[in-house]
Coordinates of C-alpha atoms in Angstrom, one line a residue:
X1 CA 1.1 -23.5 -10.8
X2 CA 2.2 -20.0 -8.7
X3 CA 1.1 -19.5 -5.6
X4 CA -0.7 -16.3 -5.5
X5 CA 0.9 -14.0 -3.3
X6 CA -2.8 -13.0 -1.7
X7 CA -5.9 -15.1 -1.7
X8 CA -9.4 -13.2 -0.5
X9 CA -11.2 -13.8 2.3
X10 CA -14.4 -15.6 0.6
X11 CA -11.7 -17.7 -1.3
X12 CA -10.5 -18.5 2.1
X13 CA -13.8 -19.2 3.5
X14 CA -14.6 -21.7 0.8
X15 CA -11.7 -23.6 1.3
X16 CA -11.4 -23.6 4.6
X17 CA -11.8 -26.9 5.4
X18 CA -9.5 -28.3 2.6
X19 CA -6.8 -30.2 3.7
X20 CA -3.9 -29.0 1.5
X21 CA -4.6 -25.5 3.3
X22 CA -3.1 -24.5 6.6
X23 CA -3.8 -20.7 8.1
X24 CA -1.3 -19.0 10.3
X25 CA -2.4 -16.1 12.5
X26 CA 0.8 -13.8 12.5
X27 CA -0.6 -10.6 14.6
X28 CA 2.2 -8.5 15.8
X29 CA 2.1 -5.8 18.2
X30 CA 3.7 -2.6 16.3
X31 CA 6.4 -0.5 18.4
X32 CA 4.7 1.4 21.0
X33 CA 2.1 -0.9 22.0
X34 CA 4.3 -4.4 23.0
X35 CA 2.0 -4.4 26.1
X36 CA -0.7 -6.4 24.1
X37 CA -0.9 -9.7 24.9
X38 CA -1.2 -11.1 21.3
X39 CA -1.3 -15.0 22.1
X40 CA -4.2 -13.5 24.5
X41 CA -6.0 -11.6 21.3
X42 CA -5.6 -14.8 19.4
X43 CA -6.9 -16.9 21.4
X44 CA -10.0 -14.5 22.5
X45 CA -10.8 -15.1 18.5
X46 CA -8.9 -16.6 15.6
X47 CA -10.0 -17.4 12.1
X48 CA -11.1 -20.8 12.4
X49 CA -8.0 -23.6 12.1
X50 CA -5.8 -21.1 12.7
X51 CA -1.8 -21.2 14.5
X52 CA -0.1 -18.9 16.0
X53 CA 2.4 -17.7 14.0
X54 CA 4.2 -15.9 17.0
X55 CA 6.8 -13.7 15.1
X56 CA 8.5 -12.4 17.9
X57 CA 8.8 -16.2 20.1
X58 CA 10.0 -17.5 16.5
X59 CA 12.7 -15.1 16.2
X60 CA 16.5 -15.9 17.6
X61 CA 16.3 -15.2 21.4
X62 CA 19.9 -14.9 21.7
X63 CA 20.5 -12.1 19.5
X64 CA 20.1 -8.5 21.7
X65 CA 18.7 -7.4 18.3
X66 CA 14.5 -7.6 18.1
X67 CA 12.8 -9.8 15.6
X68 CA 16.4 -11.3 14.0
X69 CA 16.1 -14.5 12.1
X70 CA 16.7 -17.6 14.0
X71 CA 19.1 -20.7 13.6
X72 CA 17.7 -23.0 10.6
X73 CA 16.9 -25.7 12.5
X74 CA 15.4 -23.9 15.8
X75 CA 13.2 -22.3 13.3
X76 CA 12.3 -26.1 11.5
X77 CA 11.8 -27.5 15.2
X78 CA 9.7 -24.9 15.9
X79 CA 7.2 -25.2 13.2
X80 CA 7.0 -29.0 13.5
X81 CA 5.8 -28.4 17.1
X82 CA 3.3 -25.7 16.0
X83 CA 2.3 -28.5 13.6
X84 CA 3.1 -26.9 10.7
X85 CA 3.4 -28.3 6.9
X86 CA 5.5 -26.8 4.8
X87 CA 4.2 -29.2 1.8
X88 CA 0.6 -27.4 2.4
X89 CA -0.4 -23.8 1.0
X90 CA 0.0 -21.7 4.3
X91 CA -2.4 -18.9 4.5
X92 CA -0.9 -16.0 6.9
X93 CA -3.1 -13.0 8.1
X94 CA -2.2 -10.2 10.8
X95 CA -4.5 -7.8 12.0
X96 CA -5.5 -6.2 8.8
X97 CA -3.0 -3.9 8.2
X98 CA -0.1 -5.9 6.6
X99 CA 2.0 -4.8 9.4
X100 CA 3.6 -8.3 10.5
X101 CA 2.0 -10.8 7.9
X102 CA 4.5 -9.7 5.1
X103 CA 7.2 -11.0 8.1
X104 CA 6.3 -14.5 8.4
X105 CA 5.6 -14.6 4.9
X106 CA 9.1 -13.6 4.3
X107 CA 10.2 -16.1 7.1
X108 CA 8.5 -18.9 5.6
X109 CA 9.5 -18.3 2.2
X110 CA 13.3 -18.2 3.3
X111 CA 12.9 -21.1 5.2
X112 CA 12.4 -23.4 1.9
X113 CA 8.1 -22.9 2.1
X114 CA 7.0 -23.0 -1.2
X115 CA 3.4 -22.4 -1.3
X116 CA 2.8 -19.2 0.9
X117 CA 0.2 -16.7 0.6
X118 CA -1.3 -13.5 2.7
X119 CA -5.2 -13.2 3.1
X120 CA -6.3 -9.2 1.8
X121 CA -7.2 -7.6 4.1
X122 CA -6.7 -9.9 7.2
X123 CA -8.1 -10.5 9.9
X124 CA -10.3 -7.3 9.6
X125 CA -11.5 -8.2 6.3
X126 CA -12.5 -11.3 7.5
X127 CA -14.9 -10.1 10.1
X128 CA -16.0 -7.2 7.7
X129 CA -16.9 -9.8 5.7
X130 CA -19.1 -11.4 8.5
X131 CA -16.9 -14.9 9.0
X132 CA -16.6 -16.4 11.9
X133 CA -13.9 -16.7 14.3
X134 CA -13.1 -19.3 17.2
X135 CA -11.9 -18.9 20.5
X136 CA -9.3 -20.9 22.5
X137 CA -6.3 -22.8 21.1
X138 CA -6.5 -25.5 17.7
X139 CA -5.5 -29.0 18.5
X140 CA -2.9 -30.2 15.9
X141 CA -0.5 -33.0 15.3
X142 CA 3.1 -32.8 14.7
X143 CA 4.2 -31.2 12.0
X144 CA 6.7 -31.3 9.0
X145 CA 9.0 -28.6 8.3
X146 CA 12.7 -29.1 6.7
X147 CA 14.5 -25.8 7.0
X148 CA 16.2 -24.7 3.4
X149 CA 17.5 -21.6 4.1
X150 CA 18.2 -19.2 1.4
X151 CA 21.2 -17.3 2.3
X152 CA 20.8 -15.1 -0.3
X153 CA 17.8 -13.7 0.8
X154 CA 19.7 -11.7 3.9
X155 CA 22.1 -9.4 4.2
X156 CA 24.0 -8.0 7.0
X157 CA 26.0 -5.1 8.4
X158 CA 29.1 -5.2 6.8
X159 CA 26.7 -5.8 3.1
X160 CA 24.9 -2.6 4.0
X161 CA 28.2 -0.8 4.7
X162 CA 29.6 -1.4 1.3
X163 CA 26.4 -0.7 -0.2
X164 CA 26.0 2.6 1.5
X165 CA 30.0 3.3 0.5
X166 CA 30.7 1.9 -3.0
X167 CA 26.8 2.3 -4.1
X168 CA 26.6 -1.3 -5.0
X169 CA 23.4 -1.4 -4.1
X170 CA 19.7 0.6 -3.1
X171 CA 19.1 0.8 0.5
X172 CA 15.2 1.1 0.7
X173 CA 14.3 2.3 4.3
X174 CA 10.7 1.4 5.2
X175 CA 10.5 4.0 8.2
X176 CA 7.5 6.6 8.1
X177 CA 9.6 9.8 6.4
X178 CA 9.3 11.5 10.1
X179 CA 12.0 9.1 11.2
X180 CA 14.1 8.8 8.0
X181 CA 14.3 12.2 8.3
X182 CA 15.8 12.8 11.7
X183 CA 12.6 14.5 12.9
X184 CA 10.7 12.1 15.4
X185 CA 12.2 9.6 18.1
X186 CA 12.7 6.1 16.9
X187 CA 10.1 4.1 19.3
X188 CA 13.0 1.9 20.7
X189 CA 15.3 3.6 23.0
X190 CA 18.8 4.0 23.0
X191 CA 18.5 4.4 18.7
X192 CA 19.8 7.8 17.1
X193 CA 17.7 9.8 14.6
X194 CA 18.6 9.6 10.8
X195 CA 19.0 7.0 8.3
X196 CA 21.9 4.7 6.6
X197 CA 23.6 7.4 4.2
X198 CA 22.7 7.0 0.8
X199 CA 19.4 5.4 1.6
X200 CA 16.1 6.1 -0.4
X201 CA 12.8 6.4 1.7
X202 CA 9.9 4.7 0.8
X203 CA 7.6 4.1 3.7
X204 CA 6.0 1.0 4.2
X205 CA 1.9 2.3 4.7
X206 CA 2.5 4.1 0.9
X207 CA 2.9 0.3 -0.3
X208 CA -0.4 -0.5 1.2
X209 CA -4.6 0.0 0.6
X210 CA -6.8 -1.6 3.3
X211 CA -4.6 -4.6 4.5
X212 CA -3.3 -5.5 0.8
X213 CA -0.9 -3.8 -1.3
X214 CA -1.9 -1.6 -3.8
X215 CA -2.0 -2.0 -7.5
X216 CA 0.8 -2.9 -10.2
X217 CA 0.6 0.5 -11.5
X218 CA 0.2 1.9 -7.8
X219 CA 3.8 0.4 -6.7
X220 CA 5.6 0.9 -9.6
X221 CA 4.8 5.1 -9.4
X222 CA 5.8 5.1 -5.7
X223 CA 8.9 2.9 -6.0
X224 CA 9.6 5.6 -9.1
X225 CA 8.7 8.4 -7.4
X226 CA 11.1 8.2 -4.6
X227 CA 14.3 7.1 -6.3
X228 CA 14.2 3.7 -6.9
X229 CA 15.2 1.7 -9.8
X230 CA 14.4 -2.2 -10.5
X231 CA 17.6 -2.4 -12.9
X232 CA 20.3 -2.3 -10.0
X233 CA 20.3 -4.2 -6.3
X234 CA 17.8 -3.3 -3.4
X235 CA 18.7 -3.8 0.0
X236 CA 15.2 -3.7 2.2
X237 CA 15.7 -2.2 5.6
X238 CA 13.2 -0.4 8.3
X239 CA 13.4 -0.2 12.0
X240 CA 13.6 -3.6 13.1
X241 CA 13.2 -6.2 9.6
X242 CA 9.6 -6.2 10.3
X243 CA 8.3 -3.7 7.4
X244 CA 11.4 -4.4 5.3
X245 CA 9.4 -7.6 4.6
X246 CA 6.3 -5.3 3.4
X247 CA 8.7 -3.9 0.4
X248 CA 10.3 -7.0 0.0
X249 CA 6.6 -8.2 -0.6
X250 CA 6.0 -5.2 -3.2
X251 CA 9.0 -6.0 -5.2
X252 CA 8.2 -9.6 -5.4
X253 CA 4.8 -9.1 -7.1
X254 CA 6.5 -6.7 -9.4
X255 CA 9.0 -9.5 -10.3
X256 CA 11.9 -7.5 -9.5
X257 CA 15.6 -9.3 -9.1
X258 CA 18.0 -9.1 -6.2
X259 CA 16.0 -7.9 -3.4
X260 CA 17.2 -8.7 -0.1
X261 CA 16.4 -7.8 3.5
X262 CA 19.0 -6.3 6.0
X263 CA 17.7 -8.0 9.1
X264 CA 19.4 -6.1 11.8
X265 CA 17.9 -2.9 10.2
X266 CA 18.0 0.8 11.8
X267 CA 17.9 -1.4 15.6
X268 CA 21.4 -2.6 14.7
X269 CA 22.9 0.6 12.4
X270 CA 21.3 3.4 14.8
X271 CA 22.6 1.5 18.2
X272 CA 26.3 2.1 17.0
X273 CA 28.1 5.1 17.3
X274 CA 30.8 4.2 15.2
X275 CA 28.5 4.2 12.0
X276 CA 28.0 7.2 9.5
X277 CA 24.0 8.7 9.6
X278 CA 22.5 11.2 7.7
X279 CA 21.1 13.8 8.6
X280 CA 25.0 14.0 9.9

């Protein structure tokens, strides 16, 4: 049986105390706004059962890139001390958004999880829906995770280099247009306007209706409408791998092939001067 990509939240309330279910809270702060204390907002009030799936602690602290993928096995230690299973159905929400749930969903499901889903409408849907949430921190016992890394699911510079030269494959650039477009700031300093050349924009919030994607029929006419074909390669990219993972998402329900996700995104390609942008 498939794991459906979304469960809602009176599924979730239902089966909340099922022990083949494990719910990750995944809240991100979005650029601009890394002053919030997010361990601080989950603990205030959690979904009940709930571990923090801290995106940006999980991510390779060596790397001077945000957010980057971490070593196999730091990422398998890690969830086994978060207490995580990777034989149960893991249940990810963020704030409501589907900002930074798509992430860890992504993460998980390169990591060798199996049975990963994203609660519609998150945690905002939850308490719209009048469920209750629990303060402090959730005892847990140790748990089991085995890294399987899918190598395939990642590309990297030098991949997105070709791609932008020889055309071997889409680059899909999650960016609000404004950016793609050379005409705001990025919200990281030091970055340059513009985008990879070549690229085709498809921002991330046009994917998405009240913290869930949008329909079949929905996706399929924005993916169309800005350029971008499911019979050749797409390359998922954004400002910093977060909302890369959002399209990567889209794709995924559509059952399109050969998607992957350039981690490094615009906070790698727009640091270096040496590299080609458009607007040039």
């Amino acid at each position: 049986m498939n794991t459906a990509f979304f469960v809602a939240a009176d599924w979730l309330a239902e089966h909340i105390d099922d022990p083949e279910i494990q719910i990750l809270d995944a809240r991100m702060a979005p650029p601009g706004q890394e002053h919030r204390d997010m361990a601080g907002e989950y603990r205030a009030g959690h979904i009940p059962g709930a571990l923090f799936f801290d995106i940006e602690a999980l991510s390779d602290r060596a790397s001077p890139l945000p957010h980057m993928m971490p070593r196999p096995e730091a990422f398998a230690v890690a969830m086994r001390e978060l207490g995580v299973r990777q034989d149960k159905h893991l249940v990810i929400y963020d704030e409501g958004n589907l900002f930074s749930a798509p992430r860890a969903w992504w993460m998980l499901r390169t990591f060798g999880a199996e049975k990963v889903s994203i609660l519609a409408g998150g945690l905002a849907g939850w308490q719209r829906d009048e469920w209750l949430l629990r303060e402090g921190e959730e005892a847990h016992e140790g748990g089991e995770f085995e890294a399987k890394f899918m190598p395939q699911a990642v590309v990297r510079l030098t991949d997105v280099l070709l791609a932008s030269h020889e055309k071997t494959a889409q680059i899909v650039d999650a960016r609000p247009a404004a950016r793609f477009n050379a005409q705001a700031d990025e919200p990281r300093p030091g970055l340059r306007r513009g985008h990879i050349p070549g690229a085709l924009n498809v921002p991330w919030t046009e994917l998405v209706y009240e913290g869930e994607l949008k329909t079949t029929d929905e996706l399929n006419e924005v993916f169309f409408s800005h350029g971008v074909s499911f019979d050749r390669p797409i390359i998922a990219s954004c400002g910093s791998g977060v909302t890369a993972a959002v399209v990567v998402l889209a794709l995924a329900t559509l059952d399109v092939p050969d998607v992957t996700l350039y981690d490094g995104a615009w906070s790698e390609w727009g640091a270096r001067t040496d590299l080609p942008v458009e607007p040039a």
